[in-house]
mmCIF file of C-alpha atoms in Angstrom:
data_model
loop_
_atom_site.group_PDB
_atom_site.id
_atom_site.type_symbol
_atom_site.label_atom_id
_atom_site.label_comp_id
_atom_site.label_asym_id
_atom_site.label_seq_id
_atom_site.Cartn_x
_atom_site.Cartn_y
_atom_site.Cartn_z
ATOM 1 C CA MET V 26 118.448 105.363 98.934
ATOM 2 C CA LYS V 27 118.354 102.159 96.902
ATOM 3 C CA TRP V 28 121.119 99.605 97.265
ATOM 4 C CA ILE V 29 120.764 97.757 93.958
ATOM 5 C CA ALA V 30 119.227 98.978 90.664
ATOM 6 C CA LEU V 31 118.949 96.495 87.795
ATOM 7 C CA ARG V 32 118.670 97.843 84.261
ATOM 8 C CA GLY V 33 119.101 96.289 80.839
ATOM 9 C CA ASP V 34 118.374 92.589 80.443
ATOM 10 C CA HIS V 35 119.509 89.110 81.478
ATOM 11 C CA ASN V 36 121.452 90.178 84.554
ATOM 12 C CA ARG V 37 121.846 87.834 87.509
ATOM 13 C CA VAL V 38 122.119 88.601 91.225
ATOM 14 C CA ASP V 39 122.995 85.457 93.168
ATOM 15 C CA HIS V 40 124.597 84.275 96.412
ATOM 16 C CA CYS V 41 124.671 87.759 97.932
ATOM 17 C CA TRP V 42 124.017 88.794 101.546
ATOM 18 C CA PHE V 43 121.824 91.838 102.228
ATOM 19 C CA SER V 44 120.948 92.824 105.781
ATOM 20 C CA GLY V 45 120.514 95.827 108.027
ATOM 21 C CA LYS V 46 119.074 98.472 105.701
ATOM 22 C CA TYR V 47 118.171 101.265 108.093
ATOM 23 C CA CYS V 48 117.429 104.031 105.581
ATOM 24 C CA MET V 49 114.476 104.732 103.295
ATOM 25 C CA GLY V 50 114.240 103.285 99.793
ATOM 26 C CA VAL V 51 113.738 99.925 98.138
ATOM 27 C CA LEU V 52 116.676 97.587 98.668
ATOM 28 C CA MET V 53 116.625 96.202 95.104
ATOM 29 C CA VAL V 54 114.642 97.595 92.177
ATOM 30 C CA VAL V 55 114.258 96.387 88.605
ATOM 31 C CA TRP V 56 113.806 99.245 86.135
ATOM 32 C CA LEU V 57 112.065 98.472 82.844
ATOM 33 C CA ARG V 58 112.423 100.073 79.428
ATOM 34 C CA GLU V 59 110.072 99.955 76.461
ATOM 35 C CA GLY V 60 111.040 97.264 73.974
ATOM 36 C CA VAL V 61 113.391 95.437 76.371
ATOM 37 C CA THR V 62 112.373 92.303 78.277
ATOM 38 C CA ALA V 63 114.431 92.370 81.456
ATOM 39 C CA ALA V 64 114.550 88.596 82.108
ATOM 40 C CA HIS V 65 116.772 89.052 85.179
ATOM 41 C CA ARG V 66 117.411 86.227 87.626
ATOM 42 C CA ILE V 67 117.595 86.892 91.373
ATOM 43 C CA ASP V 68 118.450 83.686 93.204
ATOM 44 C CA HIS V 69 120.126 82.148 96.259
ATOM 45 C CA ASN V 70 120.393 85.451 98.113
ATOM 46 C CA TYR V 71 119.913 86.181 101.798
ATOM 47 C CA PHE V 72 117.764 89.204 102.687
ATOM 48 C CA GLY V 73 117.591 89.902 106.401
ATOM 49 C CA PHE V 74 116.569 92.179 109.216
ATOM 50 C CA ARG V 75 114.924 95.348 108.011
ATOM 51 C CA GLN V 76 112.922 97.415 110.482
ATOM 52 C CA SER V 77 110.274 99.902 109.467
ATOM 53 C CA ILE V 78 110.851 103.661 109.424
ATOM 54 C CA LEU V 79 107.696 105.332 110.719
ATOM 55 C CA ASP V 80 105.919 108.541 109.879
ATOM 56 C CA GLN V 81 106.574 110.869 112.807
ATOM 57 C CA ARG V 82 103.021 112.180 112.864
ATOM 58 C CA SER V 83 100.894 109.095 112.255
ATOM 59 C CA GLY V 84 103.228 106.453 113.595
ATOM 60 C CA LYS V 85 102.519 104.338 110.497
ATOM 61 C CA GLU V 86 105.130 102.710 108.269
ATOM 62 C CA LEU V 87 106.294 104.855 105.369
ATOM 63 C CA ASN V 88 105.832 103.559 101.826
ATOM 64 C CA GLY V 89 108.931 102.641 99.822
ATOM 65 C CA GLN V 90 110.624 100.172 102.180
ATOM 66 C CA GLU V 91 110.262 97.029 100.083
ATOM 67 C CA ILE V 92 113.073 94.497 99.750
ATOM 68 C CA ILE V 93 112.502 93.866 96.018
ATOM 69 C CA ARG V 94 110.379 95.777 93.516
ATOM 70 C CA VAL V 95 110.057 94.598 89.927
ATOM 71 C CA GLY V 96 108.943 97.513 87.746
ATOM 72 C CA ASP V 97 106.835 100.503 88.703
ATOM 73 C CA SER V 98 103.300 101.677 88.011
ATOM 74 C CA LYS V 99 104.247 103.444 84.760
ATOM 75 C CA THR V 100 105.722 100.265 83.257
ATOM 76 C CA SER V 101 103.400 97.816 85.014
ATOM 77 C CA LEU V 102 101.788 96.493 81.820
ATOM 78 C CA MET V 103 105.162 95.513 80.338
ATOM 79 C CA TYR V 104 106.438 91.940 80.501
ATOM 80 C CA ALA V 105 109.562 91.776 82.656
ATOM 81 C CA ASP V 106 109.842 87.938 82.743
ATOM 82 C CA CYS V 107 112.081 88.005 85.818
ATOM 83 C CA LEU V 108 112.777 84.937 87.939
ATOM 84 C CA ILE V 109 113.074 85.319 91.710
ATOM 85 C CA GLU V 110 113.808 81.939 93.281
ATOM 86 C CA ASP V 111 115.616 80.105 96.098
ATOM 87 C CA ASN V 112 116.041 83.222 98.250
ATOM 88 C CA LEU V 113 115.686 83.536 102.016
ATOM 89 C CA PHE V 114 113.899 86.554 103.478
ATOM 90 C CA GLU V 115 114.276 86.769 107.267
ATOM 91 C CA ARG V 116 112.470 89.332 109.424
ATOM 92 C CA CYS V 117 112.059 91.800 106.574
ATOM 93 C CA ASN V 118 109.669 94.168 108.333
ATOM 94 C CA GLY V 119 110.036 97.401 106.366
ATOM 95 C CA GLU V 120 106.447 97.628 105.196
ATOM 96 C CA VAL V 121 103.406 95.609 104.089
ATOM 97 C CA GLU V 122 105.136 94.683 100.785
ATOM 98 C CA VAL V 123 108.296 92.625 101.205
ATOM 99 C CA ILE V 124 108.218 92.077 97.450
ATOM 100 C CA SER V 125 106.254 94.453 95.247
ATOM 101 C CA ASN V 126 105.449 93.105 91.799
ATOM 102 C CA LYS V 127 104.734 95.910 89.316
ATOM 103 C CA SER V 128 105.077 94.203 85.938
ATOM 104 C CA CYS V 129 103.926 91.118 84.024
ATOM 105 C CA GLY V 130 105.163 87.590 83.527
ATOM 106 C CA ASN V 131 107.371 87.245 86.609
ATOM 107 C CA ILE V 132 107.979 84.017 88.520
ATOM 108 C CA TYR V 133 108.411 83.865 92.298
ATOM 109 C CA ARG V 134 109.443 80.337 93.170
ATOM 110 C CA LYS V 135 110.804 78.402 96.142
ATOM 111 C CA ASN V 136 111.588 81.359 98.364
ATOM 112 C CA VAL V 137 111.338 81.329 102.156
ATOM 113 C CA PHE V 138 109.708 84.231 103.992
ATOM 114 C CA TYR V 139 110.672 83.628 107.619
ATOM 115 C CA ARG V 140 108.910 85.760 110.235
ATOM 116 C CA CYS V 141 108.471 88.667 107.799
ATOM 117 C CA ALA V 142 105.822 91.211 108.825
ATOM 118 C CA GLY V 143 104.692 91.782 105.241
ATOM 119 C CA THR V 144 103.589 90.084 102.027
ATOM 120 C CA LEU V 145 104.542 89.122 98.517
ATOM 121 C CA CYS V 146 102.308 91.653 96.816
ATOM 122 C CA LEU V 147 101.189 91.384 93.184
ATOM 123 C CA ARG V 148 100.499 95.117 93.266
ATOM 124 C CA HIS V 149 100.432 95.831 89.517
ATOM 125 C CA GLY V 150 100.806 93.794 86.353
ATOM 126 C CA HIS V 151 99.336 90.505 85.177
ATOM 127 C CA ASP V 152 100.190 86.879 84.452
ATOM 128 C CA CYS V 153 102.629 86.158 87.275
ATOM 129 C CA LEU V 154 103.360 82.811 88.906
ATOM 130 C CA VAL V 155 103.858 82.354 92.655
ATOM 131 C CA GLU V 156 104.678 78.718 93.381
ATOM 132 C CA ASN V 157 106.461 76.444 95.859
ATOM 133 C CA ASN V 158 107.248 79.232 98.328
ATOM 134 C CA TYR V 159 107.277 78.916 102.119
ATOM 135 C CA PHE V 160 105.616 81.612 104.211
ATOM 136 C CA LEU V 161 106.828 80.536 107.653
ATOM 137 C CA ALA V 162 105.361 83.396 109.635
ATOM 138 C CA ASN V 163 105.138 81.611 112.989
ATOM 139 C CA ARG V 164 102.724 84.349 114.109
ATOM 140 C CA ALA V 165 105.322 87.072 113.624
ATOM 141 C CA ALA V 166 104.433 90.749 113.844
ATOM 142 C CA SER V 167 106.195 94.083 113.973
ATOM 143 C CA SER V 168 105.238 97.378 115.553
ATOM 144 C CA THR V 169 103.242 98.276 112.428
ATOM 145 C CA GLY V 170 101.577 95.033 111.345
ATOM 146 C CA LYS V 171 101.391 91.272 111.277
ATOM 147 C CA ALA V 172 103.001 88.808 108.911
ATOM 148 C CA GLY V 173 101.048 88.012 105.757
ATOM 149 C CA GLY V 174 101.270 85.836 102.676
ATOM 150 C CA VAL V 175 100.318 86.728 99.104
ATOM 151 C CA ARG V 176 98.221 89.721 98.081
ATOM 152 C CA VAL V 177 96.664 89.450 94.617
ATOM 153 C CA MET V 178 95.598 92.223 92.241
ATOM 154 C CA GLY V 179 95.369 92.071 88.449
ATOM 155 C CA GLU V 180 94.630 89.388 85.886
ATOM 156 C CA GLN V 181 95.645 85.782 85.260
ATOM 157 C CA HIS V 182 97.903 85.368 88.270
ATOM 158 C CA ARG V 183 98.590 81.831 89.529
ATOM 159 C CA VAL V 184 99.326 81.141 93.199
ATOM 160 C CA ARG V 185 99.915 77.437 93.634
ATOM 161 C CA ASN V 186 101.679 74.820 95.756
ATOM 162 C CA ASN V 187 102.822 77.251 98.458
ATOM 163 C CA VAL V 188 103.009 76.611 102.216
ATOM 164 C CA PHE V 189 101.545 79.131 104.668
ATOM 165 C CA TYR V 190 102.436 78.377 108.287
ATOM 166 C CA ARG V 191 100.949 80.289 111.215
ATOM 167 C CA VAL V 192 100.232 83.454 109.231
ATOM 168 C CA PRO V 193 98.508 85.745 111.762
ATOM 169 C CA GLY V 194 97.228 88.522 109.492
ATOM 170 C CA GLU V 195 93.946 89.295 107.769
ATOM 171 C CA GLY V 196 92.785 91.708 105.098
ATOM 172 C CA TYR V 197 95.783 92.735 103.015
ATOM 173 C CA ARG V 198 97.949 90.592 105.335
ATOM 174 C CA ALA V 199 95.894 87.385 105.180
ATOM 175 C CA ALA V 200 97.598 84.198 104.037
ATOM 176 C CA ILE V 201 96.093 84.841 100.588
ATOM 177 C CA SER V 202 94.213 88.068 99.930
ATOM 178 C CA LEU V 203 92.205 88.669 96.757
ATOM 179 C CA THR V 204 91.482 92.381 96.590
ATOM 180 C CA LYS V 205 88.761 94.451 95.038
ATOM 181 C CA GLY V 206 89.641 96.784 92.179
ATOM 182 C CA ASN V 207 88.421 98.727 89.193
ATOM 183 C CA GLU V 208 88.843 99.087 85.445
ATOM 184 C CA ASN V 209 90.184 101.964 83.386
ATOM 185 C CA LEU V 210 91.929 103.658 86.272
ATOM 186 C CA PRO V 211 95.370 105.273 86.419
ATOM 187 C CA LEU V 212 98.088 102.614 86.492
ATOM 188 C CA ASN V 213 98.970 103.370 90.107
ATOM 189 C CA ARG V 214 95.567 102.296 91.428
ATOM 190 C CA TYR V 215 93.954 98.893 92.023
ATOM 191 C CA SER V 216 93.325 96.546 89.115
ATOM 192 C CA GLN V 217 90.392 94.126 89.432
ATOM 193 C CA VAL V 218 91.269 90.468 90.030
ATOM 194 C CA LYS V 219 90.318 88.407 86.995
ATOM 195 C CA GLU V 220 91.038 84.783 86.072
ATOM 196 C CA ALA V 221 93.217 84.094 89.099
ATOM 197 C CA GLU V 222 94.114 80.522 90.009
ATOM 198 C CA ILE V 223 94.647 79.666 93.696
ATOM 199 C CA SER V 224 95.450 75.956 93.809
ATOM 200 C CA GLY V 225 97.347 73.261 95.650
ATOM 201 C CA ASN V 226 98.358 75.465 98.571
ATOM 202 C CA ILE V 227 98.730 74.263 102.169
ATOM 203 C CA PHE V 228 97.588 76.440 105.066
ATOM 204 C CA MET V 229 98.483 75.504 108.654
ATOM 205 C CA ASP V 230 97.098 77.380 111.649
ATOM 206 C CA CYS V 231 96.578 80.591 109.680
ATOM 207 C CA HIS V 232 94.331 83.181 111.305
ATOM 208 C CA LEU V 233 92.555 83.702 107.968
ATOM 209 C CA ALA V 234 93.572 81.449 105.103
ATOM 210 C CA LEU V 235 91.562 83.021 102.254
ATOM 211 C CA ASP V 236 90.301 86.599 102.406
ATOM 212 C CA VAL V 237 88.257 87.451 99.312
ATOM 213 C CA ALA V 238 87.246 90.909 98.023
ATOM 214 C CA VAL V 239 89.374 92.967 100.398
ATOM 215 C CA GLY V 240 89.354 96.714 99.860
ATOM 216 C CA THR V 241 87.986 99.875 101.399
ATOM 217 C CA GLU V 242 88.994 102.553 98.888
ATOM 218 C CA THR V 243 86.221 104.302 96.950
ATOM 219 C CA ASP V 244 87.784 103.292 93.631
ATOM 220 C CA GLN V 245 87.645 99.569 94.504
ATOM 221 C CA PRO V 246 84.016 98.634 93.705
ATOM 222 C CA TYR V 247 84.635 95.431 91.727
ATOM 223 C CA ALA V 248 85.095 92.075 93.431
ATOM 224 C CA PRO V 249 87.254 89.286 91.937
ATOM 225 C CA VAL V 250 85.706 87.477 88.960
ATOM 226 C CA GLY V 251 86.381 84.514 86.684
ATOM 227 C CA SER V 252 88.734 82.916 89.213
ATOM 228 C CA ILE V 253 89.170 79.484 90.769
ATOM 229 C CA VAL V 254 90.146 78.256 94.236
ATOM 230 C CA ALA V 255 90.826 74.532 94.023
ATOM 231 C CA ASP V 256 92.689 71.627 95.612
ATOM 232 C CA ASN V 257 93.878 73.600 98.623
ATOM 233 C CA LEU V 258 94.436 71.994 102.017
ATOM 234 C CA ILE V 259 93.675 73.863 105.246
ATOM 235 C CA TYR V 260 94.790 72.278 108.517
ATOM 236 C CA ASN V 261 94.115 73.868 111.896
ATOM 237 C CA SER V 262 95.327 72.299 115.124
ATOM 238 C CA SER V 263 92.464 73.876 117.082
ATOM 239 C CA LYS V 264 89.339 75.933 116.627
ATOM 240 C CA GLY V 265 89.432 79.708 116.333
ATOM 241 C CA TYR V 266 90.858 79.965 112.822
ATOM 242 C CA THR V 267 88.909 81.048 109.732
ATOM 243 C CA VAL V 268 89.197 79.130 106.470
ATOM 244 C CA LEU V 269 87.405 81.572 104.180
ATOM 245 C CA GLN V 270 85.994 85.062 104.390
ATOM 246 C CA ILE V 271 84.068 86.658 101.497
ATOM 247 C CA ARG V 272 83.563 90.382 101.918
ATOM 248 C CA ASP V 273 81.531 90.965 98.744
ATOM 249 C CA ASN V 274 78.930 88.501 97.472
ATOM 250 C CA ASN V 275 79.433 89.806 93.934
ATOM 251 C CA SER V 276 82.639 87.782 93.796
ATOM 252 C CA GLU V 277 82.570 85.252 90.961
ATOM 253 C CA ILE V 278 84.889 82.458 92.062
ATOM 254 C CA THR V 279 84.640 78.721 91.594
ATOM 255 C CA TYR V 280 85.553 76.680 94.685
ATOM 256 C CA ARG V 281 86.415 73.042 94.053
ATOM 257 C CA ASN V 282 87.919 70.157 95.991
ATOM 258 C CA ASN V 283 89.321 72.166 98.908
ATOM 259 C CA ARG V 284 89.775 70.259 102.183
ATOM 260 C CA TYR V 285 89.889 71.416 105.798
ATOM 261 C CA ASN V 286 89.512 70.003 109.275
ATOM 262 C CA ARG V 287 88.679 72.813 111.695
ATOM 263 C CA GLY V 288 87.909 76.486 111.437
ATOM 264 C CA GLY V 289 84.959 78.429 110.168
ATOM 265 C CA LEU V 290 83.930 79.000 106.597
ATOM 266 C CA GLY V 291 82.220 82.207 107.614
ATOM 267 C CA LYS V 292 78.864 83.253 106.212
ATOM 268 C CA VAL V 293 79.098 81.830 102.715
ATOM 269 C CA PRO V 294 76.398 80.437 100.384
ATOM 270 C CA GLU V 295 75.761 76.702 100.298
ATOM 271 C CA GLU V 296 77.119 76.339 96.750
ATOM 272 C CA ILE V 297 80.478 77.621 97.992
ATOM 273 C CA ARG V 298 80.459 75.246 100.953
ATOM 274 C CA GLU V 299 80.154 72.395 98.482
ATOM 275 C CA GLY V 300 83.662 73.264 97.291
ATOM 276 C CA PHE V 301 85.056 72.361 100.727
ATOM 277 C CA SER V 302 85.153 68.944 102.376
ATOM 278 C CA LEU V 303 86.782 67.454 105.463
ATOM 279 C CA LEU V 304 90.330 66.153 105.456
ATOM 280 C CA SER V 305 90.889 62.430 105.515
ATOM 281 C CA ALA V 306 92.627 60.843 108.510
ATOM 282 C CA GLU V 307 95.739 60.302 106.401
ATOM 283 C CA GLU V 308 95.804 63.962 105.315
ATOM 284 C CA GLU V 309 95.543 65.046 108.953
ATOM 285 C CA ARG V 310 98.443 62.808 109.957
ATOM 286 C CA ARG V 311 100.565 64.211 107.149
ATOM 287 C CA CYS V 312 99.719 67.772 108.144
ATOM 288 C CA ARG V 313 100.681 67.165 111.765
ATOM 289 C CA LYS V 314 104.005 65.738 110.636
ATOM 290 C CA ASP V 315 104.688 68.610 108.226
ATOM 291 C CA GLY V 316 103.586 71.178 110.798
ATOM 292 C CA SER V 317 106.124 69.805 113.276
ATOM 293 C CA PHE V 318 108.823 70.196 110.623
ATOM 294 C CA TYR V 319 107.919 73.816 109.841
ATOM 295 C CA LYS V 320 107.709 74.638 113.549
ATOM 296 C CA LYS V 321 111.306 73.497 114.014
ATOM 297 C CA TYR V 322 112.596 75.293 110.904
ATOM 298 C CA THR V 323 115.409 77.719 111.572
ATOM 299 C CA PRO V 324 117.353 79.622 108.890
ATOM 300 C CA GLU V 325 120.638 78.520 110.459
ATOM 301 C CA GLN V 326 120.217 74.847 109.627
ATOM 302 C CA LEU V 327 120.058 73.007 106.319
ATOM 303 C CA GLN V 328 116.704 71.227 106.301
ATOM 304 C CA GLY V 329 115.756 69.299 103.194
ATOM 305 C CA ASP V 330 115.656 71.398 100.054
ATOM 306 C CA ILE V 331 114.161 74.490 101.731
ATOM 307 C CA PRO V 332 116.384 77.584 101.339
ATOM 308 C CA SER V 333 118.408 78.396 104.454
ATOM 309 C CA LYS V 334 121.567 80.316 105.309
ATOM 310 C CA ALA V 335 123.501 77.258 104.199
ATOM 311 C CA THR V 336 122.190 77.578 100.628
ATOM 312 C CA THR V 337 121.848 81.347 100.289
ATOM 313 C CA GLY V 338 124.154 84.316 100.624
ATOM 314 C CA THR V 339 127.916 84.332 100.287
ATOM 315 C CA ASP V 340 130.189 81.336 100.870
ATOM 316 C CA TRP V 341 132.705 83.293 102.916
#
């Protein structure tokens, strides 16, 4: 059972409080129609506390427990042009996809994902922007999986200027996961990553900051191509974290001006290592200061311009 279904165009959902969905179904879904650009705005809402419903036989989380889904596989090549910004997601643990993007041209901006055991998943569609979001995982996990960040599939997506703090996952639940895919498949399968831009992001004490060419399905033979990973900052307070893992050497990605202090780069070619250099002393000091701020973040308190319960949800 879905709680909210958006149809038509130019609707707005703002300053609402959603919490405690204990039944199956996406909480909020955007339905698309041929010839209509949805252009909805979903902003300043509080989404909280969703636990996963499990398959009784396998014990695994059932699909279809997202908080927001924009489009579906049948309409995934249509431009929706929706804006999802300034929302707070707290402990949304329904499944691996907290948000499931299934259309083109959407913007996900300045949202907080606080201790959510899932990801913002660009599952279908192309040309989306994910910027200035805060993935404050703080090593959270549920009974079915660990917190993640952004999972990328498709073409010309941009993931930039986001903060990933203590994200404990890997693979599809890594801080940023670039998956393998294919061409000319049914729309409900995995599209190859092409021309993605991963830039200006900050990773702090993430188990695996960048996981490249993730995928085990037989119809996922093609690694990401034509993409760039640049100007990212990876700070780890101790050893034992991994900066970069490349699972398929056929990946065609340019790495440029990324900085880190500790953590392994994994088994990567020398030309890729040249795209990573050590943080300066000033950058390390700034990261320690910012990390202390994110560690103390709580949704109950207004802290700077980061969404909290004071700026989202109802005013009564």
